[in-house]
């Protein structure tokens, strides 16, 4: 069975410090992996995606994530947090490398950025 | 590009009434649309997959007679919550796949519809 585990429900950082949001996945096949961000009362926005190309994926707003097959991880990082990064972040897996329609969402990590 | 809209953005209704939510792909054709439900402080749960011109496929535990889905065109899918009850209050989000896109498995999400049933 395919699943996604976001290890932290809440992460708090100070503005200007690094961000690390952790995600582990379980998939029987080569998955596609995504990170989405959701600001309050707004729709989901795609930050970045991994689809079996380069293992280090760069996304929007300075975010990046590294696919590590040996660790079944896809952690999201950013070198320096900005106040506008405060939001809910979802790690998402699409099993079978995209041959199926379904997206499986993690439980989300709420990022707080302190001034 | 790849914009998905939803209407209405929020709705309040009385218990027992029906509510229709529209999901539109504005600048691409979406043969497949998806409907999700998100309860407060929880993740998105897929309710159903909607294919243009055919019946929707519902996830286990989702009542197809209560959540009616119609996908009559390549740019519009509707979700009707019939005989709504307070426990149906939730944030409903749709997404769509652009089958002509290079990364065909990517879904584009609408802004969501907040339903409150009194």
Short mmCIF file of N, CA, C and O in Angstrom, two decimals, chain A residues 32 34 36 38 41-46 49 51 88 90 94 97-103 105-108, chain B residues 32 34 36 38 41-44 46 49 51 59 91 93 97 103-112 114:
data_model
loop_
_atom_site.label_atom_id
_atom_site.label_comp_id
_atom_site.label_asym_id
_atom_site.label_seq_id
_atom_site.Cartn_x
_atom_site.Cartn_y
_atom_site.Cartn_z
N UNK A 32 5.71 9.29 -8.02
CA UNK A 32 5.90 10.73 -8.19
C UNK A 32 5.60 11.37 -6.84
O UNK A 32 4.67 10.94 -6.15
N UNK A 34 5.22 15.07 -4.52
CA UNK A 34 4.93 16.50 -4.63
C UNK A 34 4.94 17.13 -3.24
O UNK A 34 4.70 16.47 -2.23
N UNK A 36 2.90 20.49 -1.70
CA UNK A 36 1.94 21.55 -1.93
C UNK A 36 1.90 22.45 -0.69
O UNK A 36 2.11 21.99 0.44
N UNK A 38 -0.58 25.36 1.35
CA UNK A 38 -1.94 25.88 1.46
C UNK A 38 -1.94 27.02 2.46
O UNK A 38 -1.73 26.80 3.65
N UNK A 41 -7.48 29.62 3.97
CA UNK A 41 -8.63 29.86 3.11
C UNK A 41 -8.27 30.01 1.63
O UNK A 41 -8.98 30.69 0.88
N UNK A 42 -7.19 29.39 1.25
CA UNK A 42 -6.79 29.45 -0.16
C UNK A 42 -6.57 28.04 -0.69
O UNK A 42 -6.43 27.08 0.06
N UNK A 43 -6.51 27.94 -2.01
CA UNK A 43 -6.30 26.64 -2.62
C UNK A 43 -4.86 26.17 -2.51
O UNK A 43 -3.97 26.90 -2.10
N UNK A 44 -4.66 24.95 -2.88
CA UNK A 44 -3.33 24.36 -2.84
C UNK A 44 -2.47 24.86 -3.98
O UNK A 44 -2.93 24.95 -5.12
N UNK A 45 -1.24 25.15 -3.67
CA UNK A 45 -0.30 25.59 -4.68
C UNK A 45 0.87 24.61 -4.73
O UNK A 45 1.43 24.25 -3.69
N UNK A 46 1.23 24.19 -5.93
CA UNK A 46 2.33 23.26 -6.08
C UNK A 46 3.66 23.97 -5.85
O UNK A 46 3.95 24.99 -6.49
N UNK A 49 7.90 19.15 -7.59
CA UNK A 49 7.52 17.76 -7.84
C UNK A 49 8.73 16.96 -8.28
O UNK A 49 9.64 17.48 -8.92
N UNK A 51 9.61 13.50 -10.42
CA UNK A 51 9.02 12.50 -11.31
C UNK A 51 10.11 11.67 -11.96
O UNK A 51 10.13 11.49 -13.17
N UNK A 88 0.33 25.87 5.68
CA UNK A 88 0.28 24.42 5.86
C UNK A 88 0.93 23.78 4.63
O UNK A 88 0.67 24.19 3.50
N UNK A 90 1.82 20.19 2.53
CA UNK A 90 1.42 18.80 2.36
C UNK A 90 2.40 18.07 1.45
O UNK A 90 2.72 18.55 0.35
N UNK A 94 2.05 10.19 -5.64
CA UNK A 94 1.22 9.62 -6.70
C UNK A 94 1.84 8.28 -7.05
O UNK A 94 2.92 8.23 -7.65
N UNK A 97 4.23 5.89 -10.34
CA UNK A 97 4.90 6.83 -11.22
C UNK A 97 3.98 7.64 -12.08
O UNK A 97 4.38 8.16 -13.12
N UNK A 98 2.73 7.76 -11.67
CA UNK A 98 1.83 8.62 -12.42
C UNK A 98 0.88 7.89 -13.33
O UNK A 98 0.09 8.51 -14.01
N UNK A 99 0.95 6.59 -13.36
CA UNK A 99 0.05 5.85 -14.24
C UNK A 99 -1.35 5.79 -13.66
O UNK A 99 -2.29 5.41 -14.33
N UNK A 100 -1.49 6.17 -12.41
CA UNK A 100 -2.80 6.21 -11.80
C UNK A 100 -3.14 7.65 -11.48
O UNK A 100 -2.27 8.49 -11.37
N UNK A 101 -4.44 7.93 -11.31
CA UNK A 101 -4.86 9.29 -11.08
C UNK A 101 -4.66 9.77 -9.66
O UNK A 101 -4.57 10.94 -9.41
N UNK A 102 -4.60 8.84 -8.72
CA UNK A 102 -4.80 9.24 -7.34
C UNK A 102 -3.59 9.92 -6.73
O UNK A 102 -2.44 9.58 -7.00
N UNK A 103 -3.88 10.90 -5.90
CA UNK A 103 -2.88 11.51 -5.05
C UNK A 103 -3.18 11.13 -3.62
O UNK A 103 -4.33 11.16 -3.19
N UNK A 105 -2.36 12.17 0.19
CA UNK A 105 -1.86 13.30 0.94
C UNK A 105 -1.36 12.88 2.31
O UNK A 105 -1.94 12.02 2.97
N UNK A 106 -0.27 13.53 2.73
CA UNK A 106 0.13 13.42 4.12
C UNK A 106 -0.79 14.26 4.99
O UNK A 106 -1.67 14.97 4.49
N UNK A 107 -0.58 14.18 6.28
CA UNK A 107 -1.46 14.86 7.22
C UNK A 107 -1.16 16.35 7.37
O UNK A 107 -1.89 17.07 8.02
N UNK A 108 -0.08 16.78 6.75
CA UNK A 108 0.23 18.21 6.75
C UNK A 108 1.15 18.63 7.88
O UNK A 108 1.17 18.03 8.96
N UNK B 32 -10.33 14.54 -16.63
CA UNK B 32 -10.49 13.98 -15.29
C UNK B 32 -10.45 15.08 -14.25
O UNK B 32 -9.55 15.92 -14.27
N UNK B 34 -11.19 15.75 -9.89
CA UNK B 34 -11.22 15.06 -8.61
C UNK B 34 -11.89 15.95 -7.57
O UNK B 34 -11.73 17.17 -7.58
N UNK B 36 -12.23 16.51 -3.42
CA UNK B 36 -11.66 16.22 -2.12
C UNK B 36 -12.48 16.91 -1.04
O UNK B 36 -13.14 17.92 -1.27
N UNK B 38 -11.91 18.34 2.99
CA UNK B 38 -10.92 18.63 4.02
C UNK B 38 -11.62 19.15 5.26
O UNK B 38 -12.20 20.24 5.25
N UNK B 41 -8.25 21.35 10.18
CA UNK B 41 -6.96 20.88 10.68
C UNK B 41 -6.67 19.43 10.26
O UNK B 41 -5.91 18.73 10.93
N UNK B 42 -7.25 19.00 9.18
CA UNK B 42 -6.97 17.67 8.67
C UNK B 42 -6.51 17.73 7.22
O UNK B 42 -6.54 18.78 6.59
N UNK B 43 -6.10 16.59 6.72
CA UNK B 43 -5.60 16.54 5.35
C UNK B 43 -6.75 16.39 4.35
O UNK B 43 -7.91 16.23 4.73
N UNK B 44 -6.40 16.44 3.09
CA UNK B 44 -7.40 16.25 2.05
C UNK B 44 -7.67 14.77 1.86
O UNK B 44 -6.75 13.95 1.81
N UNK B 46 -9.61 12.17 -0.73
CA UNK B 46 -10.25 12.03 -2.03
C UNK B 46 -11.64 11.43 -1.86
O UNK B 46 -11.80 10.41 -1.21
N UNK B 49 -13.43 10.41 -8.23
CA UNK B 49 -12.77 10.77 -9.48
C UNK B 49 -13.83 10.87 -10.56
O UNK B 49 -14.64 9.95 -10.73
N UNK B 51 -14.73 11.46 -14.50
CA UNK B 51 -14.28 11.45 -15.89
C UNK B 51 -15.37 11.99 -16.80
O UNK B 51 -16.54 11.63 -16.66
N UNK B 59 -14.69 6.88 -3.76
CA UNK B 59 -13.82 6.19 -2.81
C UNK B 59 -14.68 5.44 -1.79
O UNK B 59 -15.85 5.75 -1.56
N UNK B 91 -14.62 21.74 3.94
CA UNK B 91 -14.00 22.48 2.84
C UNK B 91 -13.89 21.51 1.67
O UNK B 91 -13.23 20.47 1.79
N UNK B 93 -12.75 20.69 -2.12
CA UNK B 93 -11.74 21.15 -3.08
C UNK B 93 -11.78 20.26 -4.31
O UNK B 93 -11.83 19.03 -4.18
N UNK B 97 -6.90 17.40 -14.06
CA UNK B 97 -5.70 17.00 -14.79
C UNK B 97 -5.78 17.52 -16.21
O UNK B 97 -6.82 17.42 -16.85
N UNK B 103 3.49 16.73 -17.97
CA UNK B 103 3.39 15.96 -16.73
C UNK B 103 1.93 15.71 -16.44
O UNK B 103 1.29 16.38 -15.65
N UNK B 104 1.42 14.68 -17.10
CA UNK B 104 -0.02 14.45 -17.10
C UNK B 104 -0.56 14.04 -15.74
O UNK B 104 -1.75 14.06 -15.50
N UNK B 105 0.34 13.62 -14.84
CA UNK B 105 -0.18 13.18 -13.54
C UNK B 105 -0.29 14.32 -12.55
O UNK B 105 -0.70 14.12 -11.42
N UNK B 106 0.07 15.53 -12.96
CA UNK B 106 -0.05 16.66 -12.04
C UNK B 106 -1.49 17.13 -12.01
O UNK B 106 -2.17 17.17 -13.02
N UNK B 107 -1.97 17.45 -10.81
CA UNK B 107 -3.32 17.96 -10.64
C UNK B 107 -3.24 19.44 -10.27
O UNK B 107 -2.39 19.85 -9.48
N UNK B 108 -4.17 20.20 -10.81
CA UNK B 108 -4.28 21.63 -10.52
C UNK B 108 -5.52 21.83 -9.66
O UNK B 108 -6.61 21.37 -10.02
N UNK B 109 -5.34 22.53 -8.56
CA UNK B 109 -6.39 22.62 -7.56
C UNK B 109 -7.16 23.92 -7.62
O UNK B 109 -6.59 24.99 -7.88
N UNK B 110 -8.44 23.81 -7.36
CA UNK B 110 -9.26 24.99 -7.19
C UNK B 110 -9.07 25.58 -5.81
O UNK B 110 -8.44 24.97 -4.95
N UNK B 111 -9.63 26.77 -5.57
CA UNK B 111 -9.44 27.46 -4.28
C UNK B 111 -10.30 26.89 -3.17
O UNK B 111 -10.10 27.26 -2.01
N UNK B 112 -11.22 26.01 -3.49
CA UNK B 112 -12.04 25.39 -2.46
C UNK B 112 -13.35 26.10 -2.22
O UNK B 112 -13.51 27.29 -2.53
N UNK B 114 -16.13 26.47 0.97
CA UNK B 114 -16.43 26.15 2.38
C UNK B 114 -17.94 26.04 2.54
O UNK B 114 -18.66 27.00 2.31
#
